[in-house]
mmCIF file of C-alpha atoms in Angstrom:
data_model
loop_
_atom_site.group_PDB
_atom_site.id
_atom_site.type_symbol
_atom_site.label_atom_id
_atom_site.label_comp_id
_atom_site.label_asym_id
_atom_site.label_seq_id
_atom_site.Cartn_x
_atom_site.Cartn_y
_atom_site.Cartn_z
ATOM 1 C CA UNK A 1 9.167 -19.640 -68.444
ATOM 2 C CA UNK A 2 9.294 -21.714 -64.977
ATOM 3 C CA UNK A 3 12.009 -23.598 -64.837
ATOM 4 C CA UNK A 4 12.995 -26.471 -62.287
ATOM 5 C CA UNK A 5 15.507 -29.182 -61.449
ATOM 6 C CA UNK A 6 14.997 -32.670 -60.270
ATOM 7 C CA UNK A 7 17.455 -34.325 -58.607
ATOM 8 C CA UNK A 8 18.283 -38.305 -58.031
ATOM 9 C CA UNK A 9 20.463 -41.383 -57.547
ATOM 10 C CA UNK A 10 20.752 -44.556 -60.216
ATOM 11 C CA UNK A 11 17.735 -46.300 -58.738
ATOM 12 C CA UNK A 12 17.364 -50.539 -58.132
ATOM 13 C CA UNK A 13 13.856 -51.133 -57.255
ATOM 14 C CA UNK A 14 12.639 -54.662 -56.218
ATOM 15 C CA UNK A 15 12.702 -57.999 -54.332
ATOM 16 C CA UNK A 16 15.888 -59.376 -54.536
ATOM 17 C CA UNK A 17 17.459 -56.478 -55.802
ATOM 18 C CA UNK A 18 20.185 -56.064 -52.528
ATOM 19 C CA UNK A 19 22.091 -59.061 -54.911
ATOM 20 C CA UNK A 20 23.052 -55.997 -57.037
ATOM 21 C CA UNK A 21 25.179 -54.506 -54.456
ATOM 22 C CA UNK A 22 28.611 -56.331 -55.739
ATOM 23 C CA UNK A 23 27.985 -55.159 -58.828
ATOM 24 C CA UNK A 24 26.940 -51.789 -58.337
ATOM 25 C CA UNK A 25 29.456 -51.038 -56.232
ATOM 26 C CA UNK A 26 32.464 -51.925 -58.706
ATOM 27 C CA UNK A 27 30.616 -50.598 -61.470
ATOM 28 C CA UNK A 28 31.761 -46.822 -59.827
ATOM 29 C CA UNK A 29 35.299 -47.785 -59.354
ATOM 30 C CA UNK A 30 35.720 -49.072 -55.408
ATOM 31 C CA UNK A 31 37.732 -51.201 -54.557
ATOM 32 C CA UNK A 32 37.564 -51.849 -51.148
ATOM 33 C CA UNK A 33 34.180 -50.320 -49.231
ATOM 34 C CA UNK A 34 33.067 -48.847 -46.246
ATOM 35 C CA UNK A 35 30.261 -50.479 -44.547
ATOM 36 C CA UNK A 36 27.901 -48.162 -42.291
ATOM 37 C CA UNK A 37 25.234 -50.198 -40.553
ATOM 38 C CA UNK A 38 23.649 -50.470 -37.167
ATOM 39 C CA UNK A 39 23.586 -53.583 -34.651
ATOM 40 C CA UNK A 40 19.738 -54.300 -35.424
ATOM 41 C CA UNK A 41 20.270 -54.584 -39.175
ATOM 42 C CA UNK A 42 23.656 -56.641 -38.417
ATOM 43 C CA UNK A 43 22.009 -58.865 -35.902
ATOM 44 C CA UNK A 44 18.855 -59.054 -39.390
ATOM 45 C CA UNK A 45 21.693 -61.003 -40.850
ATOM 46 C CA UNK A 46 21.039 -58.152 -43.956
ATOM 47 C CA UNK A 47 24.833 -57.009 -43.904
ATOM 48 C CA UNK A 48 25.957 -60.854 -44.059
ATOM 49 C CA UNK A 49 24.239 -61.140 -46.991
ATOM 50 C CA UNK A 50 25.920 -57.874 -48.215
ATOM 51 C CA UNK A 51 29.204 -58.692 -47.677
ATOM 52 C CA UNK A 52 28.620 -61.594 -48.887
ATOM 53 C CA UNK A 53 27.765 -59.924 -52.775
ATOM 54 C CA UNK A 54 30.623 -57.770 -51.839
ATOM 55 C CA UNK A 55 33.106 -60.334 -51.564
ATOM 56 C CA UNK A 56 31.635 -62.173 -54.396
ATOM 57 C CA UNK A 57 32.438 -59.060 -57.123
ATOM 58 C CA UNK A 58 35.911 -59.274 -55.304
ATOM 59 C CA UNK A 59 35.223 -56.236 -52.458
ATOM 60 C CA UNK A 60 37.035 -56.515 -49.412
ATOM 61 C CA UNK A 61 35.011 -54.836 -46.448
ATOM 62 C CA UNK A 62 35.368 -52.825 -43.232
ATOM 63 C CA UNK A 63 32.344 -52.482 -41.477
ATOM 64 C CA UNK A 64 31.365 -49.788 -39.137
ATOM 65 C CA UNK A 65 28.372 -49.828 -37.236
ATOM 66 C CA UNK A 66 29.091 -47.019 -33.693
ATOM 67 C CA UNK A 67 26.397 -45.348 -34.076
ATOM 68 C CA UNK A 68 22.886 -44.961 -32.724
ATOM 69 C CA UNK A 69 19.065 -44.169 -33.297
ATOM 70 C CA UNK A 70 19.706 -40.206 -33.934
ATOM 71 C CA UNK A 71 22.915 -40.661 -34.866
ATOM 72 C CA UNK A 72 25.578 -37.708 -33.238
ATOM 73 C CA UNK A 73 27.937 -35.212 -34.766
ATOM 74 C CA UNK A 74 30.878 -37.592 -32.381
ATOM 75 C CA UNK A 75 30.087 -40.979 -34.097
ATOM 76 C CA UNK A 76 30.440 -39.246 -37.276
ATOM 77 C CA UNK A 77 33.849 -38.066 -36.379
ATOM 78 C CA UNK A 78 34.481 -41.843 -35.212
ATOM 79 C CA UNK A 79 33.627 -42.964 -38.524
ATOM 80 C CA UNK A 80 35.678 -40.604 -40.516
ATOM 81 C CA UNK A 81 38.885 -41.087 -39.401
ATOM 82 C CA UNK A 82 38.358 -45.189 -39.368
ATOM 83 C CA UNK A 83 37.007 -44.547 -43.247
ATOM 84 C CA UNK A 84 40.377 -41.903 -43.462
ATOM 85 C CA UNK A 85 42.772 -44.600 -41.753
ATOM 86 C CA UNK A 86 40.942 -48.090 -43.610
ATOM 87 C CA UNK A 87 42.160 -47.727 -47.037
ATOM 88 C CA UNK A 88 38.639 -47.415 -48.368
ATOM 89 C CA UNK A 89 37.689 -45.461 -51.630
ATOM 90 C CA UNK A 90 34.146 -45.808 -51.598
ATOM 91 C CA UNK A 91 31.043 -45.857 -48.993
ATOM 92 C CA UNK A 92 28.170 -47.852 -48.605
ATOM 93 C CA UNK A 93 25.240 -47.860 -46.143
ATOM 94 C CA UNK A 94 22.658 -50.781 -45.310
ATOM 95 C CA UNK A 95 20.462 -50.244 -42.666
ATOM 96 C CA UNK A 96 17.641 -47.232 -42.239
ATOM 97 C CA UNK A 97 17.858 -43.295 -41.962
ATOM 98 C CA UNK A 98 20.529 -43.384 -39.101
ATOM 99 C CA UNK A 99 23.382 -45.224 -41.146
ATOM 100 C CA UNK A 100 22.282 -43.296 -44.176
ATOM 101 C CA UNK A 101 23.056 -40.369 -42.807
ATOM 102 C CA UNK A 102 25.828 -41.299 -40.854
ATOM 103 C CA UNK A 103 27.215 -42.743 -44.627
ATOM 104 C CA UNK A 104 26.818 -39.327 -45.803
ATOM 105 C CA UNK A 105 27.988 -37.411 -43.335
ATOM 106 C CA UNK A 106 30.559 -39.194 -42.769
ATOM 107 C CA UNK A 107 31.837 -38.877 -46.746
ATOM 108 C CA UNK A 108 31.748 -34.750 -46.122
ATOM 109 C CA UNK A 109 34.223 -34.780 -43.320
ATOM 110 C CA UNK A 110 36.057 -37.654 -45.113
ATOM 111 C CA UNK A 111 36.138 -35.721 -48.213
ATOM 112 C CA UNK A 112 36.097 -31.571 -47.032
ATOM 113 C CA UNK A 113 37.810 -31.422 -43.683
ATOM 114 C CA UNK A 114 36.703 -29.749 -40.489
ATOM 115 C CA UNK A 115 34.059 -30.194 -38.523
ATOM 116 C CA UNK A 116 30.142 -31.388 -39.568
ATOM 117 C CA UNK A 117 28.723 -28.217 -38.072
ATOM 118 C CA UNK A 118 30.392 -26.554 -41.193
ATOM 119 C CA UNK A 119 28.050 -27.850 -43.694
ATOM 120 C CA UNK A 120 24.784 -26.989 -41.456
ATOM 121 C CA UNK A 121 22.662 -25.474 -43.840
ATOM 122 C CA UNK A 122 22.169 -25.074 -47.474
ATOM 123 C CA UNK A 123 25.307 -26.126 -50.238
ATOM 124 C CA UNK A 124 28.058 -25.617 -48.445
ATOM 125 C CA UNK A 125 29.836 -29.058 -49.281
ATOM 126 C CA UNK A 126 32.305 -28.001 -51.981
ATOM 127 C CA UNK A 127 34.788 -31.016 -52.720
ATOM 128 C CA UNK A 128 33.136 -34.139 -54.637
ATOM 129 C CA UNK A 129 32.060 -36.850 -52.064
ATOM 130 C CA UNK A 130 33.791 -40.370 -52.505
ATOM 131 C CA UNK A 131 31.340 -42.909 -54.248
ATOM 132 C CA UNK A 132 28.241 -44.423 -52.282
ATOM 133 C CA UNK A 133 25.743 -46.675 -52.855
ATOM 134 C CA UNK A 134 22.436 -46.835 -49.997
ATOM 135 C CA UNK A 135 20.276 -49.721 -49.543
ATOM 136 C CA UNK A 136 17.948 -48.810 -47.153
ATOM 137 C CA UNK A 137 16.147 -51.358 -44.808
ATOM 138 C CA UNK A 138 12.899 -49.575 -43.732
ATOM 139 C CA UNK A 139 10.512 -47.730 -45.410
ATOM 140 C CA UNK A 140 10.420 -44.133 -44.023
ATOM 141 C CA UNK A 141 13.545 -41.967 -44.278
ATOM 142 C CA UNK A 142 14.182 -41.752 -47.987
ATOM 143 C CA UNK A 143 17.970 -40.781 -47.421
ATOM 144 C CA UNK A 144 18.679 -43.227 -50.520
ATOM 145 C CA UNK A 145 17.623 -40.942 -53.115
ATOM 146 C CA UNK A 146 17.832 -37.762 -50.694
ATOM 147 C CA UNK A 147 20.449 -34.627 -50.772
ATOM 148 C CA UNK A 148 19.833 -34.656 -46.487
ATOM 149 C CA UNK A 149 21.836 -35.284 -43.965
ATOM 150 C CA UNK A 150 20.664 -35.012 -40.700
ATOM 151 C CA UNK A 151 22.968 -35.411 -37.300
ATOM 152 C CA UNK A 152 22.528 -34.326 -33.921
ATOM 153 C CA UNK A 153 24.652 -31.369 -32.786
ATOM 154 C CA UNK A 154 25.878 -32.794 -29.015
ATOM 155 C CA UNK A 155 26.270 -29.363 -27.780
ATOM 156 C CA UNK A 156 23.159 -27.774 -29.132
ATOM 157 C CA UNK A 157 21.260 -30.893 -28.566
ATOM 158 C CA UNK A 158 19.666 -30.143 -32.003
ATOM 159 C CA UNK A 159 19.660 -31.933 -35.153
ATOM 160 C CA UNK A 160 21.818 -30.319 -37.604
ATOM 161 C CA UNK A 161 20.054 -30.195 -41.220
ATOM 162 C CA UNK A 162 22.868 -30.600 -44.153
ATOM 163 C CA UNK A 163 21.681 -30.158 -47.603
ATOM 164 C CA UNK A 164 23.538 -30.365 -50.703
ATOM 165 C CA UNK A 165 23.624 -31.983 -54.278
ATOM 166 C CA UNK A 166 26.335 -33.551 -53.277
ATOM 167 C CA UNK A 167 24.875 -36.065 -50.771
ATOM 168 C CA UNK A 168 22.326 -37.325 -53.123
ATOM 169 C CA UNK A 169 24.142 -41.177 -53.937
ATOM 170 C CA UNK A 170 25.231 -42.101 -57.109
ATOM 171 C CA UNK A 171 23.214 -45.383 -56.582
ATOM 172 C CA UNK A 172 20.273 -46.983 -54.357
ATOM 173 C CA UNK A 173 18.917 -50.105 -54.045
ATOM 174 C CA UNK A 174 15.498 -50.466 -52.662
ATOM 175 C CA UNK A 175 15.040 -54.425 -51.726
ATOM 176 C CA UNK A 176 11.357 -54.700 -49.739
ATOM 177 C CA UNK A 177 12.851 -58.022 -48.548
ATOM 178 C CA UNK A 178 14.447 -56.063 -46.083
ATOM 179 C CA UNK A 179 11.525 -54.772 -44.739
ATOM 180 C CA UNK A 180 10.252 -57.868 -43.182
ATOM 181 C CA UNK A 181 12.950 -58.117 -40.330
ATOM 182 C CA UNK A 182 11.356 -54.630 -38.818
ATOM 183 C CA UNK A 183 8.781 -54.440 -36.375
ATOM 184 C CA UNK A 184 5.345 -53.587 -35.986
ATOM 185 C CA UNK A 185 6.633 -50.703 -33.756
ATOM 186 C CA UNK A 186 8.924 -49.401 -36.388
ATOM 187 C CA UNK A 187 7.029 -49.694 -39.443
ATOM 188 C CA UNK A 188 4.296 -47.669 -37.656
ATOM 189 C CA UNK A 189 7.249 -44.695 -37.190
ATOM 190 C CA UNK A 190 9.094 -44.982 -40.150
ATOM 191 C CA UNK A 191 5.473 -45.220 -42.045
ATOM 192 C CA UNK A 192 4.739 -41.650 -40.711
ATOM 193 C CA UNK A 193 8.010 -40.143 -41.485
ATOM 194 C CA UNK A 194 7.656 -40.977 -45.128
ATOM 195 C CA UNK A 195 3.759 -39.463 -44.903
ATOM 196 C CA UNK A 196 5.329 -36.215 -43.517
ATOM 197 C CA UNK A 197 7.804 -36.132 -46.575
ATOM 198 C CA UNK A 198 4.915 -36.874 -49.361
ATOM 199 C CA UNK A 199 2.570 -34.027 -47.144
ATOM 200 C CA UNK A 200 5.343 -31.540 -46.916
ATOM 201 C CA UNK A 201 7.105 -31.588 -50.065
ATOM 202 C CA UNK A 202 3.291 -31.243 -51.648
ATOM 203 C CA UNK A 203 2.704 -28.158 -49.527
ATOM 204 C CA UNK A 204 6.353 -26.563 -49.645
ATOM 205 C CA UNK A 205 7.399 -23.422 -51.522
ATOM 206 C CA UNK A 206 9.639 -25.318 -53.698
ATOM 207 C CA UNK A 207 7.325 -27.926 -54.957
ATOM 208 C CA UNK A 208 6.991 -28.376 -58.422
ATOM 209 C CA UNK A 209 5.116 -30.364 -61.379
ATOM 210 C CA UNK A 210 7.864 -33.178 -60.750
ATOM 211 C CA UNK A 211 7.971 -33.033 -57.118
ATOM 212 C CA UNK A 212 4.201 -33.427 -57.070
ATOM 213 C CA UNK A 213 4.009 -36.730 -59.096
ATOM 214 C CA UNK A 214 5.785 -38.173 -56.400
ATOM 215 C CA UNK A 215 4.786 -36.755 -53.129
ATOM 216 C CA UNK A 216 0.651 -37.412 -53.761
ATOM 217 C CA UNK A 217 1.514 -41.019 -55.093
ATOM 218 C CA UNK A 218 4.005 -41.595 -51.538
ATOM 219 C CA UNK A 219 0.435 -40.209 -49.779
ATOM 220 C CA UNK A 220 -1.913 -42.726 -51.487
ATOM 221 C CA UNK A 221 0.571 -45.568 -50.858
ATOM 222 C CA UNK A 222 0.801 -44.896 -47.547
ATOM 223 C CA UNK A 223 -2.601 -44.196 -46.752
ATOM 224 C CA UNK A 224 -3.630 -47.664 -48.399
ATOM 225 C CA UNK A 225 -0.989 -50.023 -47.106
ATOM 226 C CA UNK A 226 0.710 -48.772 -44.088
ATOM 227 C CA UNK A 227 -2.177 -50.107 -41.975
ATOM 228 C CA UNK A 228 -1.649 -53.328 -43.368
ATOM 229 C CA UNK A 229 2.066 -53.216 -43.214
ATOM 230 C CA UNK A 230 2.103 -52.714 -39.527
ATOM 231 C CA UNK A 231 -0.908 -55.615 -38.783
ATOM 232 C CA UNK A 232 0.771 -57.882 -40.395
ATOM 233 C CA UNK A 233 5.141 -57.585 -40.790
ATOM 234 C CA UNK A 234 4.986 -60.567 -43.464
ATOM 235 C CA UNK A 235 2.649 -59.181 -46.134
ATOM 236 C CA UNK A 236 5.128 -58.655 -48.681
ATOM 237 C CA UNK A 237 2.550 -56.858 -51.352
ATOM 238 C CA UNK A 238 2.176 -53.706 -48.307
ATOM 239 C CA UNK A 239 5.903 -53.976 -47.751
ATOM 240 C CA UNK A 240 6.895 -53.555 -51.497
ATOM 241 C CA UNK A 241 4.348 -50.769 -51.412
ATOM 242 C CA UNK A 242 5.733 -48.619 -48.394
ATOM 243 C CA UNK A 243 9.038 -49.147 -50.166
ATOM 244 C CA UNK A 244 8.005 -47.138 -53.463
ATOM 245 C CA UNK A 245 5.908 -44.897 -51.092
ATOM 246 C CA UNK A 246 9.000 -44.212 -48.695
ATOM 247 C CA UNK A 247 10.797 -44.090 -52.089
ATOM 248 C CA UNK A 248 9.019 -41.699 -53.663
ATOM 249 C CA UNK A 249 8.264 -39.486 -51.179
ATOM 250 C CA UNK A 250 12.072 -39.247 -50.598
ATOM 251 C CA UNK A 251 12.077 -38.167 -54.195
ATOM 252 C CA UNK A 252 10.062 -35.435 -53.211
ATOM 253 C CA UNK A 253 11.515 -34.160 -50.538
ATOM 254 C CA UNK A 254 14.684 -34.123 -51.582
ATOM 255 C CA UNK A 255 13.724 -31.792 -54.374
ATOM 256 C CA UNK A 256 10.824 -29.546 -52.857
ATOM 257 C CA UNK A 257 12.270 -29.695 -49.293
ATOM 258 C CA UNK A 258 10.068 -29.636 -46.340
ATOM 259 C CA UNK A 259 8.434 -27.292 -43.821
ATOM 260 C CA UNK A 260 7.655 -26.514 -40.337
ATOM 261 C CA UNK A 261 7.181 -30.389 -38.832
ATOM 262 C CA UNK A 262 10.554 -31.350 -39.716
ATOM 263 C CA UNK A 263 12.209 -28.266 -38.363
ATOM 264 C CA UNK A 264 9.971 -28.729 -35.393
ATOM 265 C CA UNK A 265 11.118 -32.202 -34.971
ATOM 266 C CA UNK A 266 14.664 -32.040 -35.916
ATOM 267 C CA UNK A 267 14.785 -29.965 -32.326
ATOM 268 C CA UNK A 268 12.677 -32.544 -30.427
ATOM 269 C CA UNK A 269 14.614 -35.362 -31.418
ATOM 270 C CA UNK A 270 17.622 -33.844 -30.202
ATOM 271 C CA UNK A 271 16.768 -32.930 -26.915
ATOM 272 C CA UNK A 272 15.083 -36.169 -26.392
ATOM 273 C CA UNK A 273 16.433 -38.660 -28.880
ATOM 274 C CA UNK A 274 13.069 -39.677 -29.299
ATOM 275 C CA UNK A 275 12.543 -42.140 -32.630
ATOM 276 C CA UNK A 276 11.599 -38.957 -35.178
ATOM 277 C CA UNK A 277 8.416 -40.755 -36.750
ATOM 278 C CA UNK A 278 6.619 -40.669 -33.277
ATOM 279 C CA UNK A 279 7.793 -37.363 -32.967
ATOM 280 C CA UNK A 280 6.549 -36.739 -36.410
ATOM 281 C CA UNK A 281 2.904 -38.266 -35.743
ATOM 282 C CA UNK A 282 2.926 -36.379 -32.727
ATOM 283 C CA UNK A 283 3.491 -33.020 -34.832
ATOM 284 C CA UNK A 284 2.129 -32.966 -38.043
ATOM 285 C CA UNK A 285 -1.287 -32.551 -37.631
ATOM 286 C CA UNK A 286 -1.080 -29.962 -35.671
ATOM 287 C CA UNK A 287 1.248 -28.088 -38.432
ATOM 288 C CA UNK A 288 -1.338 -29.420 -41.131
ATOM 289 C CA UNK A 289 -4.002 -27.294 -38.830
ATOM 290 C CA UNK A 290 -1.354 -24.376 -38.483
ATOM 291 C CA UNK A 291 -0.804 -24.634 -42.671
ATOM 292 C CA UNK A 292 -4.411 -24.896 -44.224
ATOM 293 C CA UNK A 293 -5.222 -21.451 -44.933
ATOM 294 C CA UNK A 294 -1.928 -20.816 -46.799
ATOM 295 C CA UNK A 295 -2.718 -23.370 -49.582
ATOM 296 C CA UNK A 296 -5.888 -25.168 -49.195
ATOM 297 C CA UNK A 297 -6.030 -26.374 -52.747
ATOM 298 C CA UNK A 298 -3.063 -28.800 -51.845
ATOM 299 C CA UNK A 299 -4.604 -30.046 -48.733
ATOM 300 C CA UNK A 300 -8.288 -31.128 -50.562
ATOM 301 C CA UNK A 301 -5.532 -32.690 -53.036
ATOM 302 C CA UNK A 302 -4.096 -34.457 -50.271
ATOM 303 C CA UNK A 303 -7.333 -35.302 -48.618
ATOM 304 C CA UNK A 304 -8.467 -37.121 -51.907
ATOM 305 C CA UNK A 305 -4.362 -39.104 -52.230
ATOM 306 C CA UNK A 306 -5.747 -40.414 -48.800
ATOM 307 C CA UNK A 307 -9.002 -41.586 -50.327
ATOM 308 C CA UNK A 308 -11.170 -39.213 -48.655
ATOM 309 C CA UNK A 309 -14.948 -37.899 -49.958
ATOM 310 C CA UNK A 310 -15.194 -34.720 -50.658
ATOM 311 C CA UNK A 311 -17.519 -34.487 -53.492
ATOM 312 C CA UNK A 312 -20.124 -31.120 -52.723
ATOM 313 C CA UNK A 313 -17.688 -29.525 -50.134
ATOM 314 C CA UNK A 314 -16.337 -25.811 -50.783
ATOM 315 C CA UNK A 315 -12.240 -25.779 -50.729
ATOM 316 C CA UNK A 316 -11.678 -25.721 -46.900
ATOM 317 C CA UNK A 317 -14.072 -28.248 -45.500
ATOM 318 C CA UNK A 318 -12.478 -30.840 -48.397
ATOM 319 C CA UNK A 319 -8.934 -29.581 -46.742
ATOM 320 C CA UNK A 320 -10.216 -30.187 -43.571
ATOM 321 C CA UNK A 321 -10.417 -33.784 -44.199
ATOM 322 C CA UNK A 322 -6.993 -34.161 -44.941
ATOM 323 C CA UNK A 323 -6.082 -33.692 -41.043
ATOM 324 C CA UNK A 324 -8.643 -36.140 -40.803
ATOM 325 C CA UNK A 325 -7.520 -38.422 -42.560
ATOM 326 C CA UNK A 326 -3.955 -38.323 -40.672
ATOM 327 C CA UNK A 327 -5.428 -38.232 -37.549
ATOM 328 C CA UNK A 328 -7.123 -40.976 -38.156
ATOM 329 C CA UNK A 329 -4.686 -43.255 -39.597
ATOM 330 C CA UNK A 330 -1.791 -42.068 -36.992
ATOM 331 C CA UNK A 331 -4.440 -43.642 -34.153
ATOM 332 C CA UNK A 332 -5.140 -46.966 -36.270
ATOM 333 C CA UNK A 333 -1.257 -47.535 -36.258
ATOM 334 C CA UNK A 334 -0.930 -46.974 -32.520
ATOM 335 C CA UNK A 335 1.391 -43.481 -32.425
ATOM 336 C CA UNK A 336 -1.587 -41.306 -31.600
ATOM 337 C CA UNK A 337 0.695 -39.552 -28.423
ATOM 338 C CA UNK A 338 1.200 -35.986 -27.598
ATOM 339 C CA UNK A 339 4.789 -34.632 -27.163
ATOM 340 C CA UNK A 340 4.360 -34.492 -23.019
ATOM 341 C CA UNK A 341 3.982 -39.074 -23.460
ATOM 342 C CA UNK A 342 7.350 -38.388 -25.328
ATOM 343 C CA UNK A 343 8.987 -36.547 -22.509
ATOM 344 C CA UNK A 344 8.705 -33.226 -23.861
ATOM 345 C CA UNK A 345 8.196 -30.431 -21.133
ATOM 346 C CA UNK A 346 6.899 -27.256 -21.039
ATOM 347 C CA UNK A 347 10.231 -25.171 -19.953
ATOM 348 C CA UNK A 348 11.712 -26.587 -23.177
ATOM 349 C CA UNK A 349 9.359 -25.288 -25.857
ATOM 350 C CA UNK A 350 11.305 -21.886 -25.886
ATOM 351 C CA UNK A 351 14.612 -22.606 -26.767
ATOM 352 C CA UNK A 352 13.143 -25.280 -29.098
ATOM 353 C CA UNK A 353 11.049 -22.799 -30.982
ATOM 354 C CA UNK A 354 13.627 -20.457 -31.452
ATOM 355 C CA UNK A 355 16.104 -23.189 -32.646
ATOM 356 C CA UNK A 356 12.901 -24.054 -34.861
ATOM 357 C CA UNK A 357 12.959 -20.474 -36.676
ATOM 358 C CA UNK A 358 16.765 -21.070 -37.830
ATOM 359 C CA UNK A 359 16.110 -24.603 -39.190
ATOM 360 C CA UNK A 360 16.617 -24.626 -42.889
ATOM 361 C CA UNK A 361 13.382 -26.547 -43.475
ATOM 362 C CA UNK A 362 11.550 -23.718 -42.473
ATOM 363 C CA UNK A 363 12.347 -21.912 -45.406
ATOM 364 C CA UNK A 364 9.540 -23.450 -47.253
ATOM 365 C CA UNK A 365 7.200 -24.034 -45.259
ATOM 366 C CA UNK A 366 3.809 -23.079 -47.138
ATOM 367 C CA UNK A 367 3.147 -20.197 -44.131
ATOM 368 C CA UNK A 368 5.474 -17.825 -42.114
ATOM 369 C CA UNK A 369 5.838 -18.968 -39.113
ATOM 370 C CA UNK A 370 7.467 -16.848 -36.211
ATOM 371 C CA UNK A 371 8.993 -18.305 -32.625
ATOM 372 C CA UNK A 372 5.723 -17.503 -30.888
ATOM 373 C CA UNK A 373 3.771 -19.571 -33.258
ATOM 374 C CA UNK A 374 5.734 -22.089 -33.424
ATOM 375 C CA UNK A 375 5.645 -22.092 -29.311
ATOM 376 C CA UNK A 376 2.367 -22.699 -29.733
ATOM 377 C CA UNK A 377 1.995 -25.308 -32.299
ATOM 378 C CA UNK A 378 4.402 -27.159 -29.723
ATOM 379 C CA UNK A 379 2.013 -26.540 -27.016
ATOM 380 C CA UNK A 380 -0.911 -28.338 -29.138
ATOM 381 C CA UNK A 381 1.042 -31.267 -29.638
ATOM 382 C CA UNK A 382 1.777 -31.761 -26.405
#
């Protein structure tokens, strides 16, 4: 008999729905919270409204927001001994992927001790996490139903993959208001990221029956609306629908984990603290290409999520027009840049691909892949 375990957070799904935050919040026992945000989503006026629920259920708040795009292993330390030294019980993150994970990695240290470099890798947080609750305000990272962390390593210049039941929040609230204070620029990114999550948790090792549900549906959302979400910032119906895509694909690939793009990227971003959704469109692709013989079953499924044709074509050829189809709607959306327009240069691709190999997304990635491929699935994409 196969067996297999899903994984996930309370979930609040809907406009409106960041009014829930008081509530939620004292529903697990806090009494005074821990604020992670960023200066964009503060300047949004999102955490006003926040702390203004907050206060409302009776919550007093400290708010931290030292942190930046790829958030680093030394802001987390920051933020652990203010959460250690505030009189806090209980953590909460509004903004996008950086705070997220900045929420949760912060919690480990807060929680376990030592340093973050500890928990690299694959269950190694042991003591219970104080109580969170993630409202995320784009529509890419996921990190709101998601047992990832991911932080830059300063003196690796790497981003450090953390994975463990216990990040996974006890609640998340997924308001598509929020979503209308982002960019064109942004969307675009954060779009992709959540494509590479639905297209790598479909192809990965660990997918299963209930990871699939939700990384094809996170691919036909995104192939429908995020054109429309990035044309146009106020259409609320594409919004609301690259929330449940970015949603659901977090879903995914929090339970199936991902594959060679991420750990490609995770390197990338920390050399060059590039935004990782360009850095993903830049990729992916090219990994898609590297992939296709391993399981092309999954890419014709994939290929068809993203409304493609493929009626009379044998297996391949219909697989084929998966990396089409991303291609295609990477260029519509503007990111259609190789790594080298991203600052990546050649000397670098080394050392990246061999911090690649040891990047726990690799594991299940649908196709070996060994430092000299991986040098030269950089080299395509640049």
């Amino acid at each position: 008999m196969d067996i297999s375990k899903f994984v996930a957070p309370e979930i609040i799904f809907g406009r409106g729905s960041l009014s829930q935050i008081g509530e939620s919040v004292v529903r697990l026992g806090v009494s005074k919270v821990f604020l992670v945000s960023d200066n964009d989503v503060i300047s949004a006026g999102w955490v006003d409204t926040a702390v203004k629920y907050l206060r409302a259920a009776g919550l007093e708040t400290v708010i931290f927001a030292s942190l930046t795009s790829n958030p680093k292993d030394c802001e987390v330390t920051e933020g652990a001994a203010r959460y250690l030294t505030s009189g806090c019980d209980g953590i909460v993150s509004v903004g996008g992927g950086s705070p997220t994970d900045v929420a949760k990695a912060i919690a480990t240290i807060a929680s376990n001790g030592g340093r973050l470099k500890d928990y690299e890798g694959i269950n190694k947080i042991s003591t219970p996490l104080p109580p969170m609750v993630i409202v995320p305000s784009t529509a890419g990272a996921g990190s709101e139903v998601s047992q990832f962390t991911i932080i830059v390593d300063t003196d690796r210049k790497l981003k450090m993959s953390i994975i463990s039941r216990s990040l996974i929040p006890d609640i998340a609230i997924v308001d598509p208001e929020l979503l209308k204070t982002k960019d064109a620029k942004l969307a675009a990114a954060t779009g992709v990221d959540a494509l590479t999550h639905g297209i790598e948790s479909y192809v990965s090792l660990a997918a299963t029956p209930l990871t699939d549900i939700h990384a094809l549906k996170a691919i036909q959302l995104i192939s429908k609306n995020l054109r429309r979400a990035v044309a146009e910032r106020s259409d609320m119906e594409a919004n609301t629908n690259m929330a449940m895509a970015s949603l659901t694909a977090g879903l995914a690939f929090s339970n199936a984990i991902l594959g060679a793009a991420h750990a490609m990227t995770h390197q990338v971003d920390g050399l060059l603290d590039q935004h990782h959704g360009e850095t993903n469109a830049s990729i992916l692709p090219h990994v898609m290409r590297f992939n296709l013989q391993a399981c092309p079953e999954r890419f014709r499924d994939i290929a068809v999520a993203m409304g493609e044709d493929v009626a009379g074509l044998d297996v391949m050829a219909a697989a084929e027009r998966s990396i089409d189809a991303v291609k295609r709607l990477i260029e519509d959306i503007g990111l259609a840049k190789g790594l080298s327009e991203l600052g990546l240069k050649e000397e670098f691709i080394p050392l990246l691909s061999e911090n690649a190999t040891k990047d726990a997304c690799l594991v299940t990635n649908p196709r070996n892949a060994t430092r000299e491929q991986i040098m030269e699935i950089y080299r395509n994409a640049m």
